[in-house]
């Protein structure tokens, strides 16, 4: 079977599923390139190349997993975020393009020419923390998560991307594991992409999200606000005067978050490309 034939067959099979149709061709390409361990250019430069039997079997296994709605990122084990390649496993939420707005907003507001201390609460794969460490070479970043499995993934990403010497990984429920005398007034910035999907809305999500991504990183009680109600007071204590809080928020949560940030300075919001408020910003 040639690359062209394998790709066409796989894309057709994926497109037959209405939930996969929009990304069928792209997914088929990504999975084939994963099996080949080859750059995308091979699909154009050598479409008549023959797959060997092992490659055919491996590709079929990948397509079968995708037909079960398993995310492509978990199948290939990686996802790009803010120009960096991150290892991902089912232990962590897959980094989204929308979250890049949070990183960009933080980088625009943090100094690049002096040391800063940053806490990333609920770090998951480490995408936010590592992207900030990569672009702020004088920063020290504390990556906190309740999941040891998630922190293992984050640590491996930090090592692969060369920032592990400026990062600390802490198993913690928000900031609870840090001694209060250590973190009160310590941080220049607290960033977070916490769980914010209302717990009752799981059925409304795409199966590739609801079936495969960690529920603990997705859902929150109290209309999705439960974590913010704990996080915001902790962040206020943790930040230096004038310190930055940057959080990703969910659709329709802007007004509620604004209310929770009463008493903070310079409260503002950044919209995503769909004009949905996606990032909440405030100063202590």
Tab-separated table of C-alpha atoms in Angstrom:
chain	number	residue	atom	x	y	z
A	1	UNK	CA	0.000	0.000	0.000
A	2	UNK	CA	1.340	3.443	-0.928
A	3	UNK	CA	1.275	6.527	1.279
A	4	UNK	CA	-1.354	8.040	-0.995
A	5	UNK	CA	-3.594	4.998	-0.760
A	6	UNK	CA	-3.201	4.610	2.989
A	7	UNK	CA	-3.930	8.272	3.595
A	8	UNK	CA	-6.997	8.327	1.345
A	9	UNK	CA	-8.452	5.192	2.902
A	10	UNK	CA	-7.879	6.392	6.462
A	11	UNK	CA	-9.290	9.862	5.783
A	12	UNK	CA	-12.416	8.343	4.219
A	13	UNK	CA	-12.972	6.083	7.216
A	14	UNK	CA	-12.583	8.937	9.668
A	15	UNK	CA	-14.797	11.248	7.609
A	16	UNK	CA	-17.618	8.708	7.811
A	17	UNK	CA	-17.958	9.576	11.514
A	18	UNK	CA	-19.784	12.941	11.793
A	19	UNK	CA	-17.853	13.757	14.972
A	20	UNK	CA	-14.522	13.279	13.193
A	21	UNK	CA	-15.351	14.526	9.705
A	22	UNK	CA	-14.068	18.087	10.127
A	23	UNK	CA	-10.544	16.959	10.989
A	24	UNK	CA	-10.442	13.634	9.133
A	25	UNK	CA	-7.780	14.526	6.564
A	26	UNK	CA	-5.570	16.321	9.070
A	27	UNK	CA	-5.850	13.521	11.609
A	28	UNK	CA	-5.065	10.882	8.991
A	29	UNK	CA	-1.967	12.835	7.954
A	30	UNK	CA	-0.737	13.359	11.508
A	31	UNK	CA	-1.139	9.711	12.387
A	32	UNK	CA	0.599	8.549	9.215
A	33	UNK	CA	3.519	10.900	9.819
A	34	UNK	CA	3.713	9.582	13.383
A	35	UNK	CA	3.991	6.000	12.131
A	36	UNK	CA	6.590	6.993	9.538
A	37	UNK	CA	8.501	9.273	11.942
A	38	UNK	CA	8.805	11.554	8.922
A	39	UNK	CA	8.166	15.241	8.130
A	40	UNK	CA	4.991	16.349	6.377
A	41	UNK	CA	6.917	16.985	3.158
A	42	UNK	CA	7.129	13.235	2.504
A	43	UNK	CA	3.408	13.148	1.721
A	44	UNK	CA	3.978	15.487	-1.214
A	45	UNK	CA	7.460	14.429	-2.282
A	46	UNK	CA	7.004	10.651	-2.184
A	47	UNK	CA	3.285	9.725	-2.256
A	48	UNK	CA	4.014	6.462	-4.099
A	49	UNK	CA	6.287	5.219	-1.325
A	50	UNK	CA	5.251	1.799	-0.083
A	51	UNK	CA	4.438	1.086	3.537
A	52	UNK	CA	5.916	-2.093	4.953
A	53	UNK	CA	3.731	-4.558	6.837
A	54	UNK	CA	4.718	-3.229	10.268
A	55	UNK	CA	3.859	0.319	9.227
A	56	UNK	CA	0.505	-0.805	7.827
A	57	UNK	CA	-0.340	-2.535	11.112
A	58	UNK	CA	0.803	0.420	13.202
A	59	UNK	CA	-1.208	2.868	11.100
A	60	UNK	CA	-4.292	0.679	11.290
A	61	UNK	CA	-3.947	0.588	15.084
A	62	UNK	CA	-3.728	4.391	15.212
A	63	UNK	CA	-6.783	4.838	13.006
A	64	UNK	CA	-8.734	2.323	15.078
A	65	UNK	CA	-7.963	4.318	18.214
A	66	UNK	CA	-9.034	7.551	16.539
A	67	UNK	CA	-12.284	5.936	15.423
A	68	UNK	CA	-12.958	5.380	19.136
A	69	UNK	CA	-12.598	9.177	19.506
A	70	UNK	CA	-9.275	8.984	21.326
A	71	UNK	CA	-7.529	12.344	20.820
A	72	UNK	CA	-4.777	12.377	18.219
A	73	UNK	CA	-2.492	14.015	20.772
A	74	UNK	CA	-2.715	11.013	23.083
A	75	UNK	CA	-2.144	8.609	20.206
A	76	UNK	CA	1.024	10.374	19.036
A	77	UNK	CA	2.005	11.444	22.564
A	78	UNK	CA	2.658	15.110	21.861
A	79	UNK	CA	1.106	18.515	21.285
A	80	UNK	CA	2.587	21.838	20.219
A	81	UNK	CA	1.924	24.814	22.461
A	82	UNK	CA	3.332	28.326	22.104
A	83	UNK	CA	5.873	27.044	19.588
A	84	UNK	CA	7.149	24.262	21.858
A	85	UNK	CA	6.585	20.504	21.633
A	86	UNK	CA	5.074	18.952	24.761
A	87	UNK	CA	4.717	15.322	25.708
A	88	UNK	CA	1.128	14.537	26.666
A	89	UNK	CA	-0.479	11.468	28.211
A	90	UNK	CA	-4.009	10.736	29.456
A	91	UNK	CA	-2.811	11.987	32.855
A	92	UNK	CA	-2.865	15.580	31.600
A	93	UNK	CA	-5.210	17.926	29.807
A	94	UNK	CA	-4.195	18.501	26.197
A	95	UNK	CA	-2.873	22.083	25.850
A	96	UNK	CA	-5.268	24.229	23.797
A	97	UNK	CA	-4.527	27.140	21.461
A	98	UNK	CA	-6.884	29.292	23.559
A	99	UNK	CA	-4.549	28.946	26.523
A	100	UNK	CA	-1.787	30.632	24.537
A	101	UNK	CA	-3.681	33.881	25.179
A	102	UNK	CA	-2.920	33.446	28.889
A	103	UNK	CA	0.800	32.977	28.236
A	104	UNK	CA	0.886	35.953	25.884
A	105	UNK	CA	-0.934	38.186	28.358
A	106	UNK	CA	1.429	37.214	31.175
A	107	UNK	CA	4.521	37.767	29.035
A	108	UNK	CA	3.272	41.219	28.065
A	109	UNK	CA	2.928	42.191	31.729
A	110	UNK	CA	5.954	40.585	33.385
A	111	UNK	CA	9.477	42.059	33.311
A	112	UNK	CA	11.971	40.232	31.116
A	113	UNK	CA	15.085	41.895	32.537
A	114	UNK	CA	14.980	40.839	36.194
A	115	UNK	CA	14.220	37.710	38.234
A	116	UNK	CA	10.561	36.942	38.857
A	117	UNK	CA	8.871	34.164	40.819
A	118	UNK	CA	5.841	32.566	39.180
A	119	UNK	CA	3.374	29.958	40.447
A	120	UNK	CA	1.426	27.893	37.912
A	121	UNK	CA	-1.460	26.278	39.759
A	122	UNK	CA	-2.778	23.080	38.194
A	123	UNK	CA	0.154	22.827	35.820
A	124	UNK	CA	-0.839	19.573	34.089
A	125	UNK	CA	1.623	19.010	31.246
A	126	UNK	CA	3.516	22.108	32.350
A	127	UNK	CA	2.626	23.954	29.157
A	128	UNK	CA	1.974	27.358	30.738
A	129	UNK	CA	4.793	27.147	33.272
A	130	UNK	CA	7.369	25.932	30.765
A	131	UNK	CA	6.371	28.432	28.075
A	132	UNK	CA	6.818	31.239	30.612
A	133	UNK	CA	10.152	29.857	31.801
A	134	UNK	CA	11.310	29.513	28.193
A	135	UNK	CA	10.530	33.143	27.369
A	136	UNK	CA	11.563	34.615	30.742
A	137	UNK	CA	15.147	33.388	31.222
A	138	UNK	CA	15.446	34.981	34.675
A	139	UNK	CA	12.199	33.523	36.002
A	140	UNK	CA	11.838	30.863	38.682
A	141	UNK	CA	8.646	28.880	38.197
A	142	UNK	CA	6.788	26.725	40.712
A	143	UNK	CA	4.579	24.181	38.944
A	144	UNK	CA	1.893	22.795	41.260
A	145	UNK	CA	-0.608	20.024	40.647
A	146	UNK	CA	-2.624	17.618	42.748
A	147	UNK	CA	-1.691	14.760	40.402
A	148	UNK	CA	1.768	13.152	40.756
A	149	UNK	CA	1.270	11.587	37.314
A	150	UNK	CA	0.720	15.019	35.790
A	151	UNK	CA	3.834	16.374	37.490
A	152	UNK	CA	5.871	13.498	36.047
A	153	UNK	CA	4.787	14.585	32.578
A	154	UNK	CA	5.501	18.237	33.365
A	155	UNK	CA	8.939	17.387	34.719
A	156	UNK	CA	9.831	15.412	31.613
A	157	UNK	CA	8.747	18.333	29.446
A	158	UNK	CA	10.826	20.785	31.450
A	159	UNK	CA	13.869	18.548	31.060
A	160	UNK	CA	13.313	18.089	27.332
A	161	UNK	CA	12.929	21.830	26.819
A	162	UNK	CA	15.899	22.799	28.959
A	163	UNK	CA	14.218	24.782	31.733
A	164	UNK	CA	14.168	22.247	34.588
A	165	UNK	CA	16.927	24.053	36.520
A	166	UNK	CA	14.612	27.034	37.065
A	167	UNK	CA	11.516	25.061	37.966
A	168	UNK	CA	10.172	23.300	41.026
A	169	UNK	CA	7.416	20.696	40.853
A	170	UNK	CA	5.153	20.383	43.880
A	171	UNK	CA	2.271	17.993	44.548
A	172	UNK	CA	-0.296	20.385	45.931
A	173	UNK	CA	-3.992	21.196	46.037
A	174	UNK	CA	-3.710	24.774	44.791
A	175	UNK	CA	-1.091	26.341	47.103
A	176	UNK	CA	-1.944	24.239	50.158
A	177	UNK	CA	1.317	22.254	50.175
A	178	UNK	CA	3.521	25.348	50.402
A	179	UNK	CA	4.179	26.577	53.953
A	180	UNK	CA	2.400	29.881	54.468
A	181	UNK	CA	5.576	31.565	55.700
A	182	UNK	CA	7.202	30.625	52.390
A	183	UNK	CA	4.608	31.762	49.895
A	184	UNK	CA	2.777	34.702	51.461
A	185	UNK	CA	3.801	37.761	49.448
A	186	UNK	CA	6.412	35.711	47.581
A	187	UNK	CA	5.265	35.534	43.967
A	188	UNK	CA	5.398	38.128	41.213
A	189	UNK	CA	2.727	36.232	39.290
A	190	UNK	CA	0.197	33.478	39.813
A	191	UNK	CA	-1.125	31.859	36.648
A	192	UNK	CA	-3.656	29.089	36.253
A	193	UNK	CA	-5.885	27.238	33.839
A	194	UNK	CA	-8.094	25.606	36.462
A	195	UNK	CA	-11.024	23.239	35.937
A	196	UNK	CA	-13.975	25.426	34.971
A	197	UNK	CA	-16.473	23.318	33.013
A	198	UNK	CA	-19.672	23.072	35.095
A	199	UNK	CA	-19.882	19.539	36.424
A	200	UNK	CA	-23.287	18.960	34.851
A	201	UNK	CA	-22.153	19.762	31.312
A	202	UNK	CA	-19.989	16.705	30.639
A	203	UNK	CA	-22.527	15.290	28.189
A	204	UNK	CA	-22.248	18.431	26.055
A	205	UNK	CA	-18.533	17.968	25.407
A	206	UNK	CA	-17.053	16.132	22.444
A	207	UNK	CA	-16.478	12.457	23.326
A	208	UNK	CA	-12.748	12.888	22.748
A	209	UNK	CA	-12.784	15.257	25.715
A	210	UNK	CA	-15.341	13.695	28.036
A	211	UNK	CA	-14.154	10.102	27.559
A	212	UNK	CA	-10.404	10.573	27.549
A	213	UNK	CA	-9.172	13.752	29.234
A	214	UNK	CA	-8.844	13.774	33.041
A	215	UNK	CA	-12.096	14.815	34.689
A	216	UNK	CA	-10.177	16.440	37.543
A	217	UNK	CA	-8.694	18.927	35.061
A	218	UNK	CA	-12.013	19.707	33.383
A	219	UNK	CA	-14.929	19.946	35.789
A	220	UNK	CA	-15.761	22.105	38.778
A	221	UNK	CA	-18.829	22.439	40.961
A	222	UNK	CA	-20.756	25.653	41.597
A	223	UNK	CA	-21.340	26.423	37.896
A	224	UNK	CA	-17.659	25.868	37.225
A	225	UNK	CA	-16.569	28.498	39.756
A	226	UNK	CA	-15.587	26.329	42.730
A	227	UNK	CA	-11.838	26.372	42.082
A	228	UNK	CA	-11.756	30.121	41.389
A	229	UNK	CA	-13.441	30.767	44.732
A	230	UNK	CA	-10.542	29.032	46.487
A	231	UNK	CA	-7.788	30.106	44.132
A	232	UNK	CA	-8.378	33.846	44.062
A	233	UNK	CA	-8.045	34.413	47.850
A	234	UNK	CA	-4.945	32.206	47.955
A	235	UNK	CA	-3.414	34.095	45.042
A	236	UNK	CA	-4.032	37.409	46.807
A	237	UNK	CA	-2.008	36.212	49.785
A	238	UNK	CA	0.687	34.670	47.613
A	239	UNK	CA	1.387	37.713	45.461
A	240	UNK	CA	3.650	40.617	46.191
A	241	UNK	CA	1.953	44.030	46.122
A	242	UNK	CA	1.325	44.750	42.461
A	243	UNK	CA	1.735	41.085	41.570
A	244	UNK	CA	-0.124	39.666	38.576
A	245	UNK	CA	-2.937	37.119	38.575
A	246	UNK	CA	-3.726	35.577	35.176
A	247	UNK	CA	-6.362	32.844	34.838
A	248	UNK	CA	-8.105	31.157	31.961
A	249	UNK	CA	-11.880	31.296	32.305
A	250	UNK	CA	-14.816	29.567	30.652
A	251	UNK	CA	-17.529	30.818	28.338
A	252	UNK	CA	-20.049	32.964	30.183
A	253	UNK	CA	-17.979	33.293	33.366
A	254	UNK	CA	-16.694	36.838	32.885
A	255	UNK	CA	-19.159	38.618	35.155
A	256	UNK	CA	-18.899	36.047	37.936
A	257	UNK	CA	-15.100	36.202	37.844
A	258	UNK	CA	-15.193	40.002	37.876
A	259	UNK	CA	-17.250	39.789	41.049
A	260	UNK	CA	-14.761	37.410	42.652
A	261	UNK	CA	-11.969	39.861	41.813
A	262	UNK	CA	-13.615	42.705	43.710
A	263	UNK	CA	-10.889	44.430	45.712
A	264	UNK	CA	-8.157	43.699	43.164
A	265	UNK	CA	-6.608	46.382	40.964
A	266	UNK	CA	-6.472	46.644	37.167
A	267	UNK	CA	-9.044	43.922	36.586
A	268	UNK	CA	-9.392	43.128	32.901
A	269	UNK	CA	-10.167	40.406	30.402
A	270	UNK	CA	-8.613	39.183	27.160
A	271	UNK	CA	-10.826	37.749	24.431
A	272	UNK	CA	-9.918	34.737	22.342
A	273	UNK	CA	-10.186	34.641	18.543
A	274	UNK	CA	-13.933	33.985	18.824
A	275	UNK	CA	-14.335	37.193	20.869
A	276	UNK	CA	-15.067	35.143	24.001
A	277	UNK	CA	-13.518	36.426	27.257
A	278	UNK	CA	-10.834	33.795	27.871
A	279	UNK	CA	-8.292	35.282	30.288
A	280	UNK	CA	-8.931	37.188	33.508
A	281	UNK	CA	-6.197	39.537	34.698
A	282	UNK	CA	-5.785	41.448	37.946
A	283	UNK	CA	-3.142	43.048	40.147
A	284	UNK	CA	-2.872	42.618	43.888
